[in-house]
């Protein structure tokens, strides 16, 4: 993984990442009392800006915080961070913690000033081999908490699941619970059966995915039937295609699950249609304003 780009932003101040200092008494550090977002940037423009900020606002609301910035202030901050790092393609990491306090107290303290940290990271183009062969995934039990709809930095169970995939030489860990598909350790999961694109319903068990929402919209626009309903493990295992979606990579095709070929063992037609749809949509958005005028 490439090192982050040099300029970061802490509480509105732009500075070299190496000079960023955050207190050990910050609740983000002590309790993972914080939420985050990851947004891709193409040709200098944050992609799906409103969708990511709306999800950040929702995550903050669910942990009894308000967004410390307005949408217009976020747009200004993100645009400036991108420019200070040379523009082009990258991704932005945005984290808001509840802030630092005098001691280590579990209960919330409403008077704290949130810590707002942003950094930019390189976004390498997708490896050609991934387009041709897809990626491998393992399945593992979902060991996370009961509010996975909040994009919390409390990611230890995700870290352990992803590490199990890495140990097996695979890209992603697909999480199962009680015989049902949840999502990936850092991605949404959709499947294709008989030409229909299936995705599990949103609820406290999974994160609403910005990339998944766009994928389902582009699929419907391309005439692909979409079905939102719980997906049983057996259905996952017999799918013609398994798709992962996440902000930094768009949609990837899983062609190997637990060592067995998925469908033909090659990226399928729905993945191809969505990959083309995403490339087209990025071009449409290029140069458009982040927020509607007025
Ligand atoms: C657990 C989890 N689910 C789903 C997603 C996909 O969300 P998005 O498409 O907004 O990146 C992510 C992305 O980080 C994730 O960590």
mmCIF file of C-alpha atoms and ligand atoms in Angstrom:
data_model
loop_
_atom_site.group_PDB
_atom_site.id
_atom_site.type_symbol
_atom_site.label_atom_id
_atom_site.label_comp_id
_atom_site.label_asym_id
_atom_site.label_seq_id
_atom_site.Cartn_x
_atom_site.Cartn_y
_atom_site.Cartn_z
ATOM 1 C CA UNK A 1 0.000 0.000 0.000
ATOM 2 C CA UNK A 2 1.450 3.352 -1.076
ATOM 3 C CA UNK A 3 2.214 5.998 1.567
ATOM 4 C CA UNK A 4 -0.302 8.832 1.958
ATOM 5 C CA UNK A 5 0.216 12.116 0.093
ATOM 6 C CA UNK A 6 2.198 14.738 2.007
ATOM 7 C CA UNK A 7 -0.402 17.341 3.032
ATOM 8 C CA UNK A 8 -3.051 16.555 5.639
ATOM 9 C CA UNK A 9 -5.595 18.692 7.464
ATOM 10 C CA UNK A 10 -6.206 18.811 11.204
ATOM 11 C CA UNK A 11 -9.063 20.938 12.566
ATOM 12 C CA UNK A 12 -9.050 23.166 9.498
ATOM 13 C CA UNK A 13 -5.250 23.703 9.336
ATOM 14 C CA UNK A 14 -3.294 22.256 6.399
ATOM 15 C CA UNK A 15 0.076 20.810 7.382
ATOM 16 C CA UNK A 16 2.489 18.016 6.479
ATOM 17 C CA UNK A 17 1.040 14.663 7.549
ATOM 18 C CA UNK A 18 4.270 13.945 9.445
ATOM 19 C CA UNK A 19 3.569 16.979 11.669
ATOM 20 C CA UNK A 20 -0.007 16.070 12.624
ATOM 21 C CA UNK A 21 -0.312 15.577 16.397
ATOM 22 C CA UNK A 22 -3.405 14.217 18.138
ATOM 23 C CA UNK A 23 -3.717 13.885 21.922
ATOM 24 C CA UNK A 24 -3.592 10.383 23.430
ATOM 25 C CA UNK A 25 -6.626 11.543 25.434
ATOM 26 C CA UNK A 26 -8.634 11.922 22.239
ATOM 27 C CA UNK A 27 -11.685 9.670 22.532
ATOM 28 C CA UNK A 28 -11.078 8.497 18.991
ATOM 29 C CA UNK A 29 -7.839 6.929 20.232
ATOM 30 C CA UNK A 30 -9.085 5.717 23.618
ATOM 31 C CA UNK A 31 -12.543 4.395 22.666
ATOM 32 C CA UNK A 32 -12.730 4.430 18.833
ATOM 33 C CA UNK A 33 -15.350 7.092 19.638
ATOM 34 C CA UNK A 34 -15.284 8.388 16.090
ATOM 35 C CA UNK A 35 -16.622 7.908 12.581
ATOM 36 C CA UNK A 36 -15.042 8.226 9.170
ATOM 37 C CA UNK A 37 -15.498 8.377 5.417
ATOM 38 C CA UNK A 38 -13.359 7.400 2.437
ATOM 39 C CA UNK A 39 -14.045 9.240 -0.840
ATOM 40 C CA UNK A 40 -12.361 8.687 -4.167
ATOM 41 C CA UNK A 41 -11.267 11.713 -6.180
ATOM 42 C CA UNK A 42 -11.107 11.551 -9.978
ATOM 43 C CA UNK A 43 -9.463 14.332 -11.991
ATOM 44 C CA UNK A 44 -9.413 16.480 -8.846
ATOM 45 C CA UNK A 45 -13.149 16.064 -8.082
ATOM 46 C CA UNK A 46 -14.396 14.151 -5.014
ATOM 47 C CA UNK A 47 -16.744 11.439 -6.338
ATOM 48 C CA UNK A 48 -20.244 11.061 -4.827
ATOM 49 C CA UNK A 49 -19.437 13.961 -2.483
ATOM 50 C CA UNK A 50 -23.004 14.546 -1.247
ATOM 51 C CA UNK A 51 -23.600 10.834 -0.690
ATOM 52 C CA UNK A 52 -20.445 10.501 1.435
ATOM 53 C CA UNK A 53 -21.121 13.650 3.455
ATOM 54 C CA UNK A 54 -24.745 12.591 3.980
ATOM 55 C CA UNK A 55 -23.523 9.234 5.326
ATOM 56 C CA UNK A 56 -21.001 11.015 7.574
ATOM 57 C CA UNK A 57 -23.794 13.233 8.937
ATOM 58 C CA UNK A 58 -25.905 10.135 9.547
ATOM 59 C CA UNK A 59 -23.070 8.268 11.306
ATOM 60 C CA UNK A 60 -22.457 11.313 13.506
ATOM 61 C CA UNK A 61 -26.160 11.609 14.326
ATOM 62 C CA UNK A 62 -26.288 7.925 15.326
ATOM 63 C CA UNK A 63 -23.454 8.472 17.836
ATOM 64 C CA UNK A 64 -25.105 11.641 19.194
ATOM 65 C CA UNK A 65 -22.868 14.162 17.437
ATOM 66 C CA UNK A 66 -23.530 16.883 14.877
ATOM 67 C CA UNK A 67 -21.408 17.466 11.826
ATOM 68 C CA UNK A 68 -18.788 20.041 12.837
ATOM 69 C CA UNK A 69 -18.915 21.529 9.316
ATOM 70 C CA UNK A 70 -21.651 22.431 6.859
ATOM 71 C CA UNK A 71 -21.744 20.688 3.469
ATOM 72 C CA UNK A 72 -20.375 23.809 1.853
ATOM 73 C CA UNK A 73 -17.508 23.933 4.404
ATOM 74 C CA UNK A 74 -16.741 20.256 3.759
ATOM 75 C CA UNK A 75 -16.690 20.944 0.020
ATOM 76 C CA UNK A 76 -14.223 23.819 0.488
ATOM 77 C CA UNK A 77 -11.973 21.793 2.808
ATOM 78 C CA UNK A 78 -11.885 18.709 0.588
ATOM 79 C CA UNK A 79 -11.302 20.726 -2.572
ATOM 80 C CA UNK A 80 -8.403 22.549 -0.963
ATOM 81 C CA UNK A 81 -6.843 19.331 0.362
ATOM 82 C CA UNK A 82 -7.010 17.811 -3.117
ATOM 83 C CA UNK A 83 -5.424 20.923 -4.674
ATOM 84 C CA UNK A 84 -2.657 21.069 -2.054
ATOM 85 C CA UNK A 85 -1.801 17.464 -2.916
ATOM 86 C CA UNK A 86 -1.530 18.186 -6.633
ATOM 87 C CA UNK A 87 -5.043 17.269 -7.851
ATOM 88 C CA UNK A 88 -5.655 14.293 -10.155
ATOM 89 C CA UNK A 89 -6.801 10.909 -8.837
ATOM 90 C CA UNK A 90 -6.516 10.088 -5.130
ATOM 91 C CA UNK A 91 -8.741 9.169 -2.226
ATOM 92 C CA UNK A 92 -9.557 11.173 0.880
ATOM 93 C CA UNK A 93 -9.851 9.827 4.406
ATOM 94 C CA UNK A 94 -12.036 11.936 6.716
ATOM 95 C CA UNK A 95 -12.311 11.175 10.433
ATOM 96 C CA UNK A 96 -14.323 12.994 13.082
ATOM 97 C CA UNK A 97 -13.739 12.038 16.702
ATOM 98 C CA UNK A 98 -15.667 13.246 19.732
ATOM 99 C CA UNK A 99 -12.514 15.094 20.830
ATOM 100 C CA UNK A 100 -10.025 14.999 23.692
ATOM 101 C CA UNK A 101 -10.860 15.404 27.352
ATOM 102 C CA UNK A 102 -9.076 15.589 30.703
ATOM 103 C CA UNK A 103 -9.262 11.918 31.571
ATOM 104 C CA UNK A 104 -10.619 8.601 30.403
ATOM 105 C CA UNK A 105 -14.373 8.692 30.961
ATOM 106 C CA UNK A 106 -16.704 6.332 29.166
ATOM 107 C CA UNK A 107 -19.778 8.550 29.466
ATOM 108 C CA UNK A 108 -20.242 11.239 26.854
ATOM 109 C CA UNK A 109 -19.172 14.783 27.560
ATOM 110 C CA UNK A 110 -21.209 17.183 25.454
ATOM 111 C CA UNK A 111 -18.752 20.070 25.851
ATOM 112 C CA UNK A 112 -15.905 18.502 23.851
ATOM 113 C CA UNK A 113 -14.646 19.996 20.596
ATOM 114 C CA UNK A 114 -14.537 17.324 17.854
ATOM 115 C CA UNK A 115 -11.225 16.461 16.217
ATOM 116 C CA UNK A 116 -11.447 16.616 12.420
ATOM 117 C CA UNK A 117 -8.626 14.883 10.557
ATOM 118 C CA UNK A 118 -8.282 14.473 6.804
ATOM 119 C CA UNK A 119 -5.559 12.917 4.704
ATOM 120 C CA UNK A 120 -5.146 12.171 1.009
ATOM 121 C CA UNK A 121 -3.784 8.913 -0.408
ATOM 122 C CA UNK A 122 -2.715 7.837 -3.894
ATOM 123 C CA UNK A 123 -5.291 5.940 -5.925
ATOM 124 C CA UNK A 124 -3.469 3.656 -8.315
ATOM 125 C CA UNK A 125 -5.420 2.573 -11.416
ATOM 126 C CA UNK A 126 -6.973 -0.863 -11.173
ATOM 127 C CA UNK A 127 -4.501 -3.578 -12.045
ATOM 128 C CA UNK A 128 -5.281 -5.001 -15.499
ATOM 129 C CA UNK A 129 -5.039 -8.548 -14.135
ATOM 130 C CA UNK A 130 -7.899 -7.780 -11.707
ATOM 131 C CA UNK A 131 -10.088 -6.710 -14.629
ATOM 132 C CA UNK A 132 -9.289 -9.916 -16.486
ATOM 133 C CA UNK A 133 -9.289 -12.516 -13.723
ATOM 134 C CA UNK A 134 -11.278 -10.877 -10.905
ATOM 135 C CA UNK A 135 -10.340 -11.414 -7.269
ATOM 136 C CA UNK A 136 -10.633 -14.189 -4.701
ATOM 137 C CA UNK A 137 -12.566 -14.066 -1.428
ATOM 138 C CA UNK A 138 -13.078 -16.249 1.610
ATOM 139 C CA UNK A 139 -16.169 -16.480 3.790
ATOM 140 C CA UNK A 140 -16.005 -16.034 7.530
ATOM 141 C CA UNK A 141 -18.444 -15.455 10.387
ATOM 142 C CA UNK A 142 -19.440 -11.862 11.107
ATOM 143 C CA UNK A 143 -18.048 -11.080 14.564
ATOM 144 C CA UNK A 144 -18.886 -7.370 14.569
ATOM 145 C CA UNK A 145 -21.205 -5.351 16.795
ATOM 146 C CA UNK A 146 -24.924 -4.767 16.263
ATOM 147 C CA UNK A 147 -24.660 -1.310 14.591
ATOM 148 C CA UNK A 148 -22.636 -1.913 11.434
ATOM 149 C CA UNK A 149 -24.735 0.744 9.669
ATOM 150 C CA UNK A 150 -22.577 3.332 11.487
ATOM 151 C CA UNK A 151 -19.251 3.935 9.745
ATOM 152 C CA UNK A 152 -17.355 3.732 13.007
ATOM 153 C CA UNK A 153 -13.567 3.515 13.303
ATOM 154 C CA UNK A 154 -14.130 0.587 15.689
ATOM 155 C CA UNK A 155 -12.929 -1.842 13.025
ATOM 156 C CA UNK A 156 -11.118 -4.585 14.921
ATOM 157 C CA UNK A 157 -13.447 -7.378 13.763
ATOM 158 C CA UNK A 158 -13.133 -6.102 10.163
ATOM 159 C CA UNK A 159 -9.344 -6.033 10.535
ATOM 160 C CA UNK A 160 -9.276 -9.628 11.768
ATOM 161 C CA UNK A 161 -11.617 -10.822 9.003
ATOM 162 C CA UNK A 162 -9.564 -9.085 6.290
ATOM 163 C CA UNK A 163 -6.417 -10.598 7.767
ATOM 164 C CA UNK A 164 -7.943 -14.061 7.481
ATOM 165 C CA UNK A 165 -8.498 -13.359 3.774
ATOM 166 C CA UNK A 166 -4.926 -12.106 3.419
ATOM 167 C CA UNK A 167 -3.626 -15.242 5.189
ATOM 168 C CA UNK A 168 -5.466 -17.296 2.541
ATOM 169 C CA UNK A 169 -3.908 -15.157 -0.219
ATOM 170 C CA UNK A 170 -7.298 -13.633 -1.096
ATOM 171 C CA UNK A 171 -8.563 -10.071 -1.442
ATOM 172 C CA UNK A 172 -11.699 -9.924 0.684
ATOM 173 C CA UNK A 173 -13.488 -11.685 3.529
ATOM 174 C CA UNK A 174 -17.222 -12.027 2.938
ATOM 175 C CA UNK A 175 -19.088 -12.004 6.237
ATOM 176 C CA UNK A 176 -21.882 -14.460 7.017
ATOM 177 C CA UNK A 177 -24.206 -14.597 9.987
ATOM 178 C CA UNK A 178 -26.673 -17.371 10.818
ATOM 179 C CA UNK A 179 -26.513 -18.648 7.225
ATOM 180 C CA UNK A 180 -27.098 -15.204 5.651
ATOM 181 C CA UNK A 181 -24.842 -12.922 3.640
ATOM 182 C CA UNK A 182 -23.935 -9.657 5.352
ATOM 183 C CA UNK A 183 -21.204 -7.749 3.448
ATOM 184 C CA UNK A 184 -17.444 -7.722 2.941
ATOM 185 C CA UNK A 185 -14.950 -6.703 5.616
ATOM 186 C CA UNK A 186 -14.552 -3.400 3.729
ATOM 187 C CA UNK A 187 -17.036 -3.675 0.879
ATOM 188 C CA UNK A 188 -20.675 -4.237 -0.009
ATOM 189 C CA UNK A 189 -21.514 -7.578 -1.629
ATOM 190 C CA UNK A 190 -24.017 -8.161 -4.435
ATOM 191 C CA UNK A 191 -24.650 -11.324 -6.403
ATOM 192 C CA UNK A 192 -26.045 -12.184 -9.829
ATOM 193 C CA UNK A 193 -28.377 -15.176 -10.282
ATOM 194 C CA UNK A 194 -30.056 -15.809 -13.624
ATOM 195 C CA UNK A 195 -29.263 -12.281 -14.826
ATOM 196 C CA UNK A 196 -30.839 -10.617 -11.748
ATOM 197 C CA UNK A 197 -28.641 -8.458 -9.528
ATOM 198 C CA UNK A 198 -29.377 -9.217 -5.855
ATOM 199 C CA UNK A 199 -28.360 -7.206 -2.788
ATOM 200 C CA UNK A 200 -29.263 -7.666 0.883
ATOM 201 C CA UNK A 201 -31.537 -5.021 2.452
ATOM 202 C CA UNK A 202 -30.065 -2.255 4.552
ATOM 203 C CA UNK A 203 -30.449 -2.467 8.310
ATOM 204 C CA UNK A 204 -28.237 -2.331 11.393
ATOM 205 C CA UNK A 205 -26.210 -5.335 10.149
ATOM 206 C CA UNK A 206 -24.513 -3.658 7.169
ATOM 207 C CA UNK A 207 -23.176 -0.312 6.033
ATOM 208 C CA UNK A 208 -25.188 1.526 3.390
ATOM 209 C CA UNK A 209 -22.659 1.564 0.531
ATOM 210 C CA UNK A 210 -22.304 4.672 -1.638
ATOM 211 C CA UNK A 211 -20.808 2.550 -4.424
ATOM 212 C CA UNK A 212 -23.482 -0.137 -4.107
ATOM 213 C CA UNK A 213 -26.230 2.492 -4.365
ATOM 214 C CA UNK A 214 -24.694 3.828 -7.565
ATOM 215 C CA UNK A 215 -24.139 0.301 -8.923
ATOM 216 C CA UNK A 216 -27.785 -0.627 -8.363
ATOM 217 C CA UNK A 217 -28.921 2.621 -10.007
ATOM 218 C CA UNK A 218 -26.645 2.132 -13.026
ATOM 219 C CA UNK A 219 -27.753 -1.507 -13.287
ATOM 220 C CA UNK A 220 -31.432 -0.519 -13.332
ATOM 221 C CA UNK A 221 -30.696 2.158 -15.945
ATOM 222 C CA UNK A 222 -28.927 -0.470 -18.060
ATOM 223 C CA UNK A 223 -32.039 -2.672 -17.943
ATOM 224 C CA UNK A 224 -30.633 -5.199 -15.440
ATOM 225 C CA UNK A 225 -33.272 -6.456 -12.992
ATOM 226 C CA UNK A 226 -32.441 -5.612 -9.354
ATOM 227 C CA UNK A 227 -33.772 -7.418 -6.296
ATOM 228 C CA UNK A 228 -33.240 -6.297 -2.696
ATOM 229 C CA UNK A 229 -33.843 -9.248 -0.360
ATOM 230 C CA UNK A 230 -31.901 -11.308 2.201
ATOM 231 C CA UNK A 231 -29.371 -13.628 0.521
ATOM 232 C CA UNK A 232 -28.846 -17.102 1.966
ATOM 233 C CA UNK A 233 -25.347 -18.549 2.142
ATOM 234 C CA UNK A 234 -26.354 -21.346 -0.266
ATOM 235 C CA UNK A 235 -27.525 -18.738 -2.816
ATOM 236 C CA UNK A 236 -24.219 -16.878 -2.468
ATOM 237 C CA UNK A 237 -22.326 -20.104 -3.090
ATOM 238 C CA UNK A 238 -24.310 -20.930 -6.228
ATOM 239 C CA UNK A 239 -24.299 -17.393 -7.696
ATOM 240 C CA UNK A 240 -23.314 -16.805 -11.338
ATOM 241 C CA UNK A 241 -21.421 -13.676 -10.289
ATOM 242 C CA UNK A 242 -20.367 -12.199 -6.951
ATOM 243 C CA UNK A 243 -19.590 -8.475 -6.909
ATOM 244 C CA UNK A 244 -17.791 -6.370 -4.318
ATOM 245 C CA UNK A 245 -18.334 -2.624 -4.298
ATOM 246 C CA UNK A 246 -16.374 -0.017 -2.399
ATOM 247 C CA UNK A 247 -15.468 3.597 -2.941
ATOM 248 C CA UNK A 248 -11.797 3.242 -3.808
ATOM 249 C CA UNK A 249 -12.290 0.502 -6.416
ATOM 250 C CA UNK A 250 -15.821 0.756 -7.745
ATOM 251 C CA UNK A 251 -17.082 -2.769 -8.490
ATOM 252 C CA UNK A 252 -14.860 -5.856 -8.484
ATOM 253 C CA UNK A 253 -15.761 -9.356 -9.610
ATOM 254 C CA UNK A 254 -15.161 -12.228 -7.174
ATOM 255 C CA UNK A 255 -14.241 -15.198 -9.338
ATOM 256 C CA UNK A 256 -13.094 -17.531 -6.540
ATOM 257 C CA UNK A 257 -14.922 -18.117 -3.252
ATOM 258 C CA UNK A 258 -13.290 -20.311 -0.615
ATOM 259 C CA UNK A 259 -11.066 -21.714 -3.354
ATOM 260 C CA UNK A 260 -13.958 -22.665 -5.709
ATOM 261 C CA UNK A 261 -14.733 -20.971 -9.035
ATOM 262 C CA UNK A 262 -17.712 -18.583 -9.056
ATOM 263 C CA UNK A 263 -19.789 -19.095 -12.213
ATOM 264 C CA UNK A 264 -17.416 -19.462 -15.159
ATOM 265 C CA UNK A 265 -14.466 -18.452 -12.974
ATOM 266 C CA UNK A 266 -14.155 -15.211 -14.993
ATOM 267 C CA UNK A 267 -15.699 -11.753 -14.460
ATOM 268 C CA UNK A 268 -19.250 -11.948 -15.826
ATOM 269 C CA UNK A 269 -21.483 -9.760 -17.979
ATOM 270 C CA UNK A 270 -23.136 -7.829 -15.137
ATOM 271 C CA UNK A 271 -19.719 -6.900 -13.740
ATOM 272 C CA UNK A 272 -18.630 -5.760 -17.237
ATOM 273 C CA UNK A 273 -21.756 -3.640 -17.639
ATOM 274 C CA UNK A 274 -21.233 -2.013 -14.240
ATOM 275 C CA UNK A 275 -17.517 -1.393 -14.791
ATOM 276 C CA UNK A 276 -18.377 0.378 -18.055
ATOM 277 C CA UNK A 277 -21.223 2.252 -16.342
ATOM 278 C CA UNK A 278 -18.897 3.525 -13.608
ATOM 279 C CA UNK A 279 -16.261 4.688 -16.099
ATOM 280 C CA UNK A 280 -18.959 6.564 -18.032
ATOM 281 C CA UNK A 281 -20.468 8.086 -14.868
ATOM 282 C CA UNK A 282 -17.045 9.370 -13.745
ATOM 283 C CA UNK A 283 -16.737 11.194 -17.050
ATOM 284 C CA UNK A 284 -20.220 12.681 -16.720
ATOM 285 C CA UNK A 285 -19.405 14.017 -13.242
ATOM 286 C CA UNK A 286 -15.988 15.441 -14.173
ATOM 287 C CA UNK A 287 -16.016 19.227 -13.961
ATOM 288 C CA UNK A 288 -19.499 19.439 -12.372
ATOM 289 C CA UNK A 289 -19.906 21.358 -9.076
ATOM 290 C CA UNK A 290 -19.824 19.378 -5.831
ATOM 291 C CA UNK A 291 -22.973 21.025 -4.503
ATOM 292 C CA UNK A 292 -26.042 22.221 -6.358
ATOM 293 C CA UNK A 293 -25.924 25.990 -7.021
ATOM 294 C CA UNK A 294 -27.583 28.189 -4.383
HETATM 295 C C1 LIG B 1 -17.934 -2.706 5.978
HETATM 296 C C2 LIG B 1 -18.103 -1.950 4.709
HETATM 297 N N1 LIG B 1 -19.186 -2.157 3.960
HETATM 298 C C3 LIG B 1 -19.380 -1.529 2.794
HETATM 299 C C4 LIG B 1 -18.453 -0.612 2.324
HETATM 300 C C5 LIG B 1 -18.704 0.064 1.016
HETATM 301 O O1 LIG B 1 -19.034 1.426 1.193
HETATM 302 P P1 LIG B 1 -18.663 2.468 0.063
HETATM 303 O O2 LIG B 1 -19.209 1.939 -1.213
HETATM 304 O O3 LIG B 1 -19.331 3.714 0.477
HETATM 305 O O4 LIG B 1 -17.174 2.565 0.049
HETATM 306 C C6 LIG B 1 -17.314 -0.348 3.074
HETATM 307 C C7 LIG B 1 -16.329 0.630 2.601
HETATM 308 O O5 LIG B 1 -15.404 0.980 3.271
HETATM 309 C C8 LIG B 1 -17.130 -1.030 4.294
HETATM 310 O O6 LIG B 1 -16.047 -0.809 5.057
#
